[in-house]
Short mmCIF file of C-alpha atoms and ligand atoms in Angstrom, two decimals:
data_model
loop_
_atom_site.label_atom_id
_atom_site.label_comp_id
_atom_site.label_asym_id
_atom_site.label_seq_id
_atom_site.Cartn_x
_atom_site.Cartn_y
_atom_site.Cartn_z
CA UNK A 367 0.02 0.10 0.11
CA UNK A 368 1.10 3.62 -0.84
CA UNK A 369 2.33 5.45 2.11
CA UNK A 370 -0.17 7.93 3.64
CA UNK A 371 -0.03 11.61 3.32
CA UNK A 372 0.49 13.09 6.91
CA UNK A 373 -1.49 16.36 7.35
CA UNK A 374 -1.42 18.29 10.44
CA UNK A 375 -4.21 20.98 10.93
CA UNK A 376 -3.08 23.81 13.33
CA UNK A 377 -5.61 26.43 14.57
CA UNK A 378 -6.20 28.32 17.81
CA UNK A 379 -9.36 30.67 17.72
CA UNK A 380 -12.99 30.19 17.42
CA UNK A 381 -13.53 31.29 13.86
CA UNK A 382 -10.58 29.26 12.54
CA UNK A 383 -11.97 26.12 14.53
CA UNK A 384 -15.49 26.68 13.05
CA UNK A 385 -14.09 26.99 9.46
CA UNK A 386 -11.49 24.06 9.92
CA UNK A 387 -13.76 21.56 11.53
CA UNK A 388 -15.48 20.70 8.04
CA UNK A 389 -11.89 20.11 6.73
CA UNK A 390 -10.88 17.88 9.65
CA UNK A 391 -14.01 15.85 9.09
CA UNK A 392 -13.08 15.12 5.36
CA UNK A 393 -9.63 14.53 6.16
CA UNK A 394 -10.35 12.16 8.94
CA UNK A 395 -12.48 9.86 6.72
CA UNK A 396 -9.81 9.74 3.89
CA UNK A 397 -7.79 6.47 3.73
CA UNK A 398 -5.10 8.00 2.03
CA UNK A 399 -4.51 10.70 4.69
CA UNK A 400 -2.97 10.38 8.31
CA UNK A 401 -4.48 13.34 10.34
CA UNK A 402 -2.81 14.97 13.31
CA UNK A 403 -4.95 17.79 15.00
CA UNK A 404 -2.93 20.46 16.74
CA UNK A 405 -4.41 23.49 18.63
CA UNK A 406 -2.52 26.43 19.81
CA UNK A 407 -5.53 27.44 22.08
CA UNK A 408 -4.81 31.21 21.44
CA UNK A 409 -8.44 31.17 22.44
CA UNK A 410 -9.18 28.71 25.47
CA UNK A 411 -12.78 28.78 26.16
CA UNK A 412 -14.04 29.86 22.87
CA UNK A 413 -12.04 27.25 21.01
CA UNK A 414 -13.04 24.54 23.37
CA UNK A 415 -16.74 25.39 22.87
CA UNK A 416 -16.19 24.46 19.12
CA UNK A 417 -14.12 21.35 19.71
CA UNK A 418 -16.60 20.07 22.27
CA UNK A 419 -19.55 20.68 20.00
CA UNK A 420 -18.06 19.01 17.18
CA UNK A 421 -16.31 16.03 19.07
CA UNK A 422 -12.80 16.92 18.39
CA UNK A 423 -10.03 15.78 20.69
CA UNK A 424 -6.75 17.34 19.61
CA UNK A 425 -3.58 15.31 19.49
CA UNK A 426 -1.65 18.29 20.58
CA UNK A 427 -2.75 21.27 22.58
CA UNK A 428 -0.22 24.09 23.08
CA UNK A 429 -2.46 25.78 25.69
CA UNK A 430 -0.88 29.20 25.39
CA UNK A 431 -3.76 31.73 26.07
CA UNK A 432 -3.09 34.37 28.71
CA UNK A 433 -5.35 37.04 29.86
CA UNK A 434 -4.82 40.24 27.79
CA UNK A 435 -2.03 38.38 25.78
CA UNK A 436 0.16 40.43 23.45
CA UNK A 437 0.87 39.49 19.89
CA UNK A 438 4.69 38.91 20.60
CA UNK A 439 3.78 36.64 23.36
CA UNK A 440 1.32 34.50 21.18
CA UNK A 441 3.70 34.47 18.33
CA UNK A 442 6.81 33.28 20.37
CA UNK A 443 4.93 30.73 22.43
CA UNK A 444 3.52 28.98 19.21
CA UNK A 445 6.96 29.23 17.49
CA UNK A 446 8.51 27.26 20.33
CA UNK A 447 5.71 25.07 21.09
CA UNK A 448 5.58 23.79 17.48
CA UNK A 449 9.16 23.31 17.29
CA UNK A 450 8.68 20.60 20.02
CA UNK A 451 5.65 19.03 18.20
CA UNK A 452 7.69 18.91 14.91
CA UNK A 453 10.47 16.98 16.59
CA UNK A 454 7.98 14.20 17.23
CA UNK A 455 5.58 14.52 14.28
CA UNK A 456 7.04 15.10 10.63
CA UNK A 457 3.84 15.97 8.72
CA UNK A 458 4.17 16.29 5.01
CA UNK A 459 2.02 19.46 5.37
CA UNK A 460 0.38 21.62 7.89
CA UNK A 461 -2.93 23.31 7.17
CA UNK A 462 -3.50 26.73 8.44
CA UNK A 463 -6.50 28.99 8.10
CA UNK A 464 -7.07 32.58 7.42
CA UNK A 465 -5.23 35.58 9.19
CA UNK A 466 -4.79 35.05 13.05
CA UNK A 467 -1.58 35.11 14.90
CA UNK A 468 -1.84 31.44 15.23
CA UNK A 469 -1.91 31.20 11.40
CA UNK A 470 1.25 33.21 10.82
CA UNK A 471 3.13 31.76 13.75
CA UNK A 472 2.32 28.21 12.57
CA UNK A 473 3.31 29.00 9.05
CA UNK A 474 6.60 30.41 10.13
CA UNK A 475 7.15 27.38 12.18
CA UNK A 476 6.55 24.97 9.41
CA UNK A 477 8.73 27.02 7.11
CA UNK A 478 11.65 26.90 9.54
CA UNK A 479 11.25 23.21 9.81
CA UNK A 480 10.98 22.40 6.13
CA UNK A 481 7.26 21.36 6.08
CA UNK A 482 4.85 22.23 3.32
CA UNK A 483 2.20 24.63 4.17
CA UNK A 484 -1.44 24.72 2.98
CA UNK A 485 -3.26 27.86 3.44
CA UNK A 486 -7.03 27.67 3.89
CA UNK A 487 -9.17 30.96 3.13
CA UNK A 488 -6.21 32.33 1.15
CA UNK A 489 -6.16 35.67 -0.87
CA UNK A 490 -8.42 37.94 1.06
CA UNK A 491 -6.86 41.45 1.17
CA UNK A 492 -8.53 44.61 2.44
CA UNK A 493 -5.40 46.54 1.00
CA UNK A 494 -4.64 48.37 4.16
CA UNK A 495 -1.87 46.65 6.18
CA UNK A 496 -3.16 48.39 9.28
CA UNK A 497 -6.75 47.25 8.99
CA UNK A 498 -7.74 44.76 10.16
CA UNK A 499 -4.74 44.80 12.39
CA UNK A 500 -2.72 42.65 12.44
CA UNK A 501 -4.84 40.28 10.25
CA UNK A 502 -4.10 41.98 6.87
CA UNK A 503 -0.36 41.48 7.56
CA UNK A 504 -0.84 37.93 8.81
CA UNK A 505 -2.75 36.82 5.84
CA UNK A 506 -0.51 38.45 3.32
CA UNK A 507 2.78 37.05 5.06
CA UNK A 508 1.20 33.51 5.24
CA UNK A 509 0.32 33.80 1.32
CA UNK A 510 3.98 34.65 0.68
CA UNK A 511 5.33 31.41 2.38
CA UNK A 512 2.52 28.84 1.73
CA UNK A 513 3.08 26.15 -0.91
CA UNK A 514 -0.71 25.81 -1.81
CA UNK A 515 -3.59 28.39 -1.52
CA UNK A 516 -7.16 27.37 -1.18
CA UNK A 517 -9.11 30.55 -2.08
CA UNK A 518 -12.74 31.02 -1.54
CA UNK A 519 -13.67 33.46 -4.38
CA UNK A 520 -12.47 34.51 -7.81
CA UNK A 521 -11.53 37.80 -6.31
CA UNK A 522 -9.30 36.09 -3.77
CA UNK A 523 -7.63 34.12 -6.62
CA UNK A 524 -6.96 37.43 -8.41
CA UNK A 525 -5.43 38.96 -5.39
CA UNK A 526 -2.89 36.23 -5.16
CA UNK A 527 -2.10 36.39 -8.90
CA UNK A 528 -1.50 40.02 -8.48
CA UNK A 529 1.20 39.13 -5.76
CA UNK A 530 2.86 36.89 -8.41
CA UNK A 531 1.66 33.52 -6.98
CA UNK A 532 1.67 31.17 -9.60
CA UNK A 533 -1.82 30.04 -10.83
CA UNK A 534 -0.98 26.35 -10.34
CA UNK A 535 -0.46 26.74 -6.70
CA UNK A 536 -3.95 28.32 -6.29
CA UNK A 537 -7.21 26.42 -6.18
CA UNK A 538 -10.63 28.05 -5.84
CA UNK A 539 -12.61 26.13 -3.36
CA UNK A 540 -15.45 28.36 -1.83
CA UNK A 541 -15.38 29.15 1.78
CA UNK A 542 -15.55 26.21 4.32
CA UNK A 543 -17.75 28.42 6.70
CA UNK A 544 -20.61 27.66 4.22
CA UNK A 545 -19.88 23.84 4.78
CA UNK A 546 -20.15 24.50 8.55
CA UNK A 547 -23.51 26.67 8.17
CA UNK A 548 -25.45 24.25 6.00
CA UNK A 549 -25.42 21.63 8.57
CA UNK A 550 -26.71 23.66 11.56
CA UNK A 551 -29.42 25.80 10.33
CA UNK A 552 -33.07 24.78 11.16
CA UNK A 553 -36.07 26.86 10.61
CA UNK A 554 -37.93 25.38 13.78
CA UNK A 555 -34.68 25.69 15.91
CA UNK A 556 -35.26 25.73 19.68
CA UNK A 557 -32.58 27.19 21.90
CA UNK A 558 -31.60 25.19 24.97
CA UNK A 559 -31.40 28.68 26.87
CA UNK A 560 -34.88 29.49 27.75
CA UNK A 561 -34.14 33.37 27.75
CA UNK A 562 -33.21 33.16 24.06
CA UNK A 563 -36.55 31.38 23.37
CA UNK A 564 -38.66 33.94 25.17
CA UNK A 565 -37.58 36.87 22.78
CA UNK A 566 -40.29 37.67 20.30
CA UNK A 567 -38.63 37.28 16.97
CA UNK A 568 -41.71 37.73 15.11
CA UNK A 569 -42.97 40.95 16.48
CA UNK A 570 -39.92 42.70 17.57
CA UNK A 571 -36.94 43.71 15.39
CA UNK A 572 -33.92 41.87 16.97
CA UNK A 573 -30.56 43.33 16.23
CA UNK A 574 -27.72 40.89 16.80
CA UNK A 575 -24.43 42.57 17.59
CA UNK A 576 -20.97 41.27 17.67
CA UNK A 577 -17.74 43.37 18.18
CA UNK A 578 -14.24 42.56 19.14
CA UNK A 579 -11.63 43.88 16.52
CA UNK A 580 -8.36 45.09 18.09
CA UNK A 581 -8.66 48.30 16.11
CA UNK A 582 -12.11 48.94 17.39
CA UNK A 583 -11.18 48.59 21.12
CA UNK A 584 -11.51 52.01 22.92
CA UNK A 585 -13.31 55.02 21.31
CA UNK A 586 -14.68 53.24 18.19
CA UNK A 587 -16.38 50.47 20.39
CA UNK A 588 -17.63 53.15 22.63
CA UNK A 589 -19.13 54.83 19.46
CA UNK A 590 -20.70 51.40 18.49
CA UNK A 591 -22.39 50.77 21.80
CA UNK A 592 -23.65 54.42 22.13
CA UNK A 593 -25.19 54.10 18.66
CA UNK A 594 -27.12 50.73 19.46
CA UNK A 595 -28.15 51.89 22.91
CA UNK A 596 -29.91 54.98 21.00
CA UNK A 597 -31.53 52.68 18.48
CA UNK A 598 -32.97 50.58 21.46
CA UNK A 599 -34.01 53.55 23.25
CA UNK A 600 -35.84 55.38 20.50
CA UNK A 601 -37.55 52.30 18.74
CA UNK A 602 -40.12 50.55 21.03
CA UNK A 603 -39.91 47.45 18.80
CA UNK A 604 -36.26 47.01 18.90
CA UNK A 605 -34.30 44.60 21.22
CA UNK A 606 -30.54 44.07 21.13
CA UNK A 607 -28.53 40.83 21.65
CA UNK A 608 -24.83 41.05 22.13
CA UNK A 609 -22.99 37.85 22.79
CA UNK A 610 -19.93 39.34 24.48
CA UNK A 611 -16.62 38.22 23.19
CA UNK A 612 -14.35 36.91 26.10
CA UNK A 613 -11.80 39.64 25.74
CA UNK A 614 -12.00 41.68 28.97
CA UNK A 615 -11.43 44.89 27.28
CA UNK A 616 -14.61 44.50 25.11
CA UNK A 617 -16.54 43.32 28.13
CA UNK A 618 -15.69 46.20 30.34
CA UNK A 619 -16.84 48.82 27.62
CA UNK A 620 -19.99 46.74 26.75
CA UNK A 621 -21.08 46.76 30.51
CA UNK A 622 -20.57 50.43 30.79
CA UNK A 623 -22.94 51.15 27.95
CA UNK A 624 -25.43 48.39 27.72
CA UNK A 625 -26.00 46.98 31.20
CA UNK A 626 -29.36 47.30 32.87
CA UNK A 627 -31.93 47.65 30.26
CA UNK A 628 -34.56 45.06 29.75
CA UNK A 629 -34.41 45.28 25.83
CA UNK A 630 -30.65 44.66 25.76
CA UNK A 631 -29.59 41.10 26.31
CA UNK A 632 -25.91 41.08 27.16
CA UNK A 633 -25.07 37.33 26.99
CA UNK A 634 -22.00 34.95 26.96
CA UNK A 635 -20.62 33.69 23.63
CA UNK A 636 -22.81 31.10 22.40
CA UNK A 637 -22.16 27.69 20.85
CA UNK A 638 -21.73 27.71 16.91
CA UNK A 639 -25.38 26.20 16.27
CA UNK A 640 -27.31 28.59 18.57
CA UNK A 641 -25.38 31.46 17.29
CA UNK A 642 -26.03 30.45 13.59
CA UNK A 643 -29.64 30.04 14.33
CA UNK A 644 -29.82 33.18 16.25
CA UNK A 645 -28.64 35.02 13.09
CA UNK A 646 -31.46 33.24 11.24
CA UNK A 647 -34.06 34.71 13.63
CA UNK A 648 -32.75 38.03 13.94
CA UNK A 649 -33.78 41.17 11.91
CA UNK A 650 -30.69 42.90 11.39
CA UNK A 651 -26.86 42.15 12.24
CA UNK A 652 -24.35 44.64 13.16
CA UNK A 653 -20.88 43.42 13.30
CA UNK A 654 -17.09 43.74 12.89
CA UNK A 655 -16.51 40.00 12.45
CA UNK A 656 -15.08 38.63 9.38
CA UNK A 657 -16.89 35.13 9.39
CA UNK A 658 -20.48 36.73 10.17
CA UNK A 659 -20.02 38.93 6.90
CA UNK A 660 -19.90 35.66 5.08
CA UNK A 661 -22.58 33.71 6.99
CA UNK A 662 -25.43 36.23 7.26
CA UNK A 663 -25.73 36.94 3.52
CA UNK A 664 -26.15 33.11 3.00
CA UNK A 665 -29.16 33.44 5.60
CA UNK A 666 -30.48 36.66 3.67
CA UNK A 667 -29.98 38.81 6.60
CA UNK A 668 -28.85 42.66 6.20
CA UNK A 669 -25.50 43.18 7.68
CA UNK A 670 -24.07 46.56 8.63
CA UNK A 671 -20.17 46.20 9.05
CA UNK A 672 -18.55 48.34 11.84
CA UNK A 673 -15.50 48.71 10.08
CA UNK A 674 -13.91 51.25 7.70
CA UNK A 675 -12.68 48.52 5.11
CA UNK A 676 -13.45 44.98 4.32
CA UNK A 677 -11.49 42.06 2.68
CA UNK A 678 -14.90 40.44 1.67
CA UNK A 679 -16.25 42.78 -0.93
CA UNK A 680 -18.47 40.17 -2.72
CA UNK A 681 -21.52 40.45 -0.33
CA UNK A 682 -21.19 44.38 -0.35
CA UNK A 683 -21.29 44.53 -4.20
CA UNK A 684 -24.41 42.12 -4.02
CA UNK A 685 -26.12 44.80 -1.73
CA UNK A 686 -26.65 42.57 1.42
CA UNK A 687 -23.73 43.98 3.37
CA UNK A 688 -23.12 47.58 3.77
CA UNK A 689 -19.86 49.24 5.40
CA UNK A 690 -20.93 51.79 7.91
CA UNK A 691 -17.70 52.51 9.84
CA UNK A 692 -17.31 53.45 13.41
CA UNK A 693 -18.96 56.82 13.61
CA UNK A 694 -21.84 56.83 16.16
CA UNK A 695 -24.30 58.94 14.12
CA UNK A 696 -23.51 57.00 10.97
CA UNK A 697 -24.10 53.64 12.59
CA UNK A 698 -27.26 55.03 14.13
CA UNK A 699 -28.58 56.58 10.97
CA UNK A 700 -28.02 53.48 8.87
CA UNK A 701 -29.34 51.00 11.28
CA UNK A 702 -32.45 53.30 11.94
CA UNK A 703 -33.30 53.57 8.27
CA UNK A 704 -33.38 49.64 7.93
CA UNK A 705 -35.52 49.47 11.04
CA UNK A 706 -38.13 52.04 9.70
CA UNK A 707 -37.91 51.79 5.97
CA UNK A 708 -39.39 48.43 4.86
CA UNK A 709 -38.42 48.93 1.04
CA UNK A 710 -34.94 49.40 1.92
CA UNK A 711 -34.81 46.47 4.31
CA UNK A 712 -36.21 44.22 1.62
CA UNK A 713 -33.66 45.42 -0.86
CA UNK A 714 -30.95 44.29 1.48
CA UNK A 715 -32.38 41.00 2.61
CA UNK A 716 -31.55 38.90 -0.68
CA UNK A 717 -30.17 35.51 0.27
CA UNK A 718 -26.93 35.43 -1.70
CA UNK A 719 -24.02 33.17 -1.47
CA UNK A 720 -20.77 34.20 -3.13
CA UNK A 721 -18.72 32.34 -0.64
CA UNK A 722 -19.38 28.70 -1.38
CA UNK A 723 -21.67 25.73 -2.13
CA UNK A 724 -20.82 23.67 0.97
CA UNK A 725 -18.22 21.75 -0.60
CA UNK A 726 -15.09 23.57 -0.16
CA UNK A 727 -13.63 21.05 2.30
CA UNK A 728 -13.87 18.18 -0.40
CA UNK A 729 -12.07 20.42 -2.87
CA UNK A 730 -9.34 21.14 -0.38
CA UNK A 731 -8.52 17.53 0.39
CA UNK A 732 -8.71 16.51 -3.32
CA UNK A 733 -6.40 19.02 -4.10
CA UNK A 734 -3.91 18.07 -1.34
CA UNK A 735 -4.14 14.42 -2.72
CA UNK A 736 -3.43 15.81 -6.19
CA UNK A 737 -0.51 17.93 -5.01
CA UNK A 738 1.25 14.82 -3.52
CA UNK A 739 0.46 12.56 -6.27
CA UNK A 740 2.36 14.94 -8.58
C1 UD1 B 286 -8.35 36.92 17.77
C2 UD1 B 286 -7.61 37.08 16.33
C3 UD1 B 286 -8.79 37.78 15.47
C4 UD1 B 286 -10.18 36.87 15.44
C5 UD1 B 286 -10.47 36.76 16.64
C6 UD1 B 286 -11.73 36.02 16.74
C7 UD1 B 286 -5.24 37.69 16.36
C8 UD1 B 286 -4.32 38.60 16.38
N1 UD1 B 286 -6.66 37.94 16.53
O1 UD1 B 286 -8.60 38.21 18.07
O2 UD1 B 286 -8.18 37.82 14.03
O3 UD1 B 286 -10.96 37.67 14.60
O4 UD1 B 286 -9.50 36.26 17.53
O5 UD1 B 286 -12.53 36.04 17.85
O6 UD1 B 286 -5.05 36.48 16.12
N2 UD1 B 286 -10.10 35.49 25.74
C9 UD1 B 286 -10.44 34.58 26.69
N3 UD1 B 286 -11.04 33.27 26.16
C10 UD1 B 286 -11.21 33.01 24.99
C11 UD1 B 286 -10.67 34.01 23.90
C12 UD1 B 286 -10.24 35.14 24.55
O7 UD1 B 286 -10.35 34.91 27.92
O8 UD1 B 286 -11.65 31.85 24.86
C13 UD1 B 286 -9.65 36.87 26.22
C14 UD1 B 286 -8.17 36.73 26.74
O9 UD1 B 286 -8.02 37.52 27.75
C15 UD1 B 286 -7.25 36.94 25.48
C16 UD1 B 286 -8.10 38.16 24.96
O10 UD1 B 286 -9.44 37.61 25.04
O11 UD1 B 286 -5.84 37.58 26.01
C17 UD1 B 286 -7.76 38.47 23.32
O12 UD1 B 286 -7.68 37.33 22.65
P1 UD1 B 286 -6.75 37.12 21.35
O13 UD1 B 286 -6.72 35.99 20.59
O14 UD1 B 286 -5.58 37.80 21.64
O15 UD1 B 286 -7.50 38.40 20.37
P2 UD1 B 286 -8.85 38.46 19.81
O16 UD1 B 286 -9.25 39.84 19.72
O17 UD1 B 286 -9.62 37.38 20.27
N1 UDP B 287 -19.99 32.87 16.54
C1 UDP B 287 -20.38 31.89 17.59
N2 UDP B 287 -20.81 32.32 18.81
C2 UDP B 287 -20.91 33.58 19.25
C3 UDP B 287 -20.46 34.62 18.12
C4 UDP B 287 -19.89 34.18 16.96
O1 UDP B 287 -20.18 30.70 17.26
O2 UDP B 287 -21.52 34.01 20.26
C5 UDP B 287 -19.25 32.48 15.40
C6 UDP B 287 -19.70 33.07 14.03
O3 UDP B 287 -20.99 32.38 13.60
C7 UDP B 287 -18.68 33.07 13.13
C8 UDP B 287 -17.51 33.05 14.18
O4 UDP B 287 -18.02 32.81 15.29
O5 UDP B 287 -18.62 31.74 12.46
C9 UDP B 287 -16.89 34.51 13.97
O6 UDP B 287 -15.95 34.66 14.90
P1 UDP B 287 -15.43 35.91 15.47
O7 UDP B 287 -16.38 37.06 15.17
O8 UDP B 287 -14.82 35.83 16.79
O9 UDP B 287 -14.07 36.07 14.52
P2 UDP B 287 -13.90 36.63 13.02
O10 UDP B 287 -14.70 36.07 12.09
O11 UDP B 287 -14.05 38.14 13.09
O12 UDP B 287 -12.37 36.30 12.77
#
């Protein structure tokens, strides 16, 4: 029998886990692949939420997270941790995802140890090295080093070609986030948390908010919370749900502006399945998240993006996502229009899916096998 291809997936934060689980599941079933799952645990609780939900027990867990960790600390701990792992395991290829500090550090570690690198969700670019920070640099540097690039869209492929990456190394796959999403959405979904079932999604206009980006910490985040508070206070039929990211800097500001209002639900981060179904039941989504910009359009939910740029222009061009920035008055005005202008709301509520057809993981694994058969 031919020797198996040894693949090590390395991820560390919630969104990487959500988007890599479908790939892990396909790799695991393939008789030609030997799979090793390694996590950095750049996120601890939010990573474990995903691992537990999908029944994934990592072979290696670097367990690096610290409260208020710095980028340098995360990077150096992962570099050193992986050096030890690579002494024991010699994978043919590591697979990293997207643009986090885990992504770049694992890429560097593999490069230093002469191991191939496959980059999932490759080729996204905002064009501004400082926004999102440090993700734009992370993804561009990872792209420079990776041996094979799995790009979600045509635009992502073009971005890589413009950076002189040869076409043969780029495979358009769609985004694995859609592979994850199609398996969890149910129209008659019932939450295990009773307080979420009690919210009247039919008669109220429920705004779902998420915010965590490093460049939004401080004044931009205060602006965001002031704007949503005004929306709730000035519209009787509006309620707000904010599953708070576990970053203490986010939670401190959120509590300051949003606590103690019956129509504002400050809750803990949700498991993926309830969160995805909450998106599906909400009226409108306000977010600075990357992944949610891809998921919400597939559900036909209008999204206002609390950032000044995006690396995901496809849904903006399709009209379901609008960039509104971080100015309190602009956020308030744009959201208020969608709350009170039915025509505009309908125009933005088209279900579109530029990010994939649910088969990205299958394409990634096929491409890896082709890469090694050559
Ligand atoms: C990281 C990624 C970002 C991604 C985001 C997803 C980098 C530089 N940033 O940002 O690209 O969009 O994850 O959410 O890689 N914390 C916990 N428990 C957790 C997770 C976080 O307590 O499960 C707290 C810790 O105090 C930690 C802090 O949040 O120090 C920040 O976490 P970190 O991973 O450094 O940054 P994120 O903003 O989460
Ligand atoms: N998400 C989740 N629970 C929550 C909030 C978000 O499972 O309480 C999911 C969401 O559906 C998306 C991902 O987490 O798949 C986005 O993660 P995040 O916003 O932290 O990171 P980003 O996408 O900005 O990198």
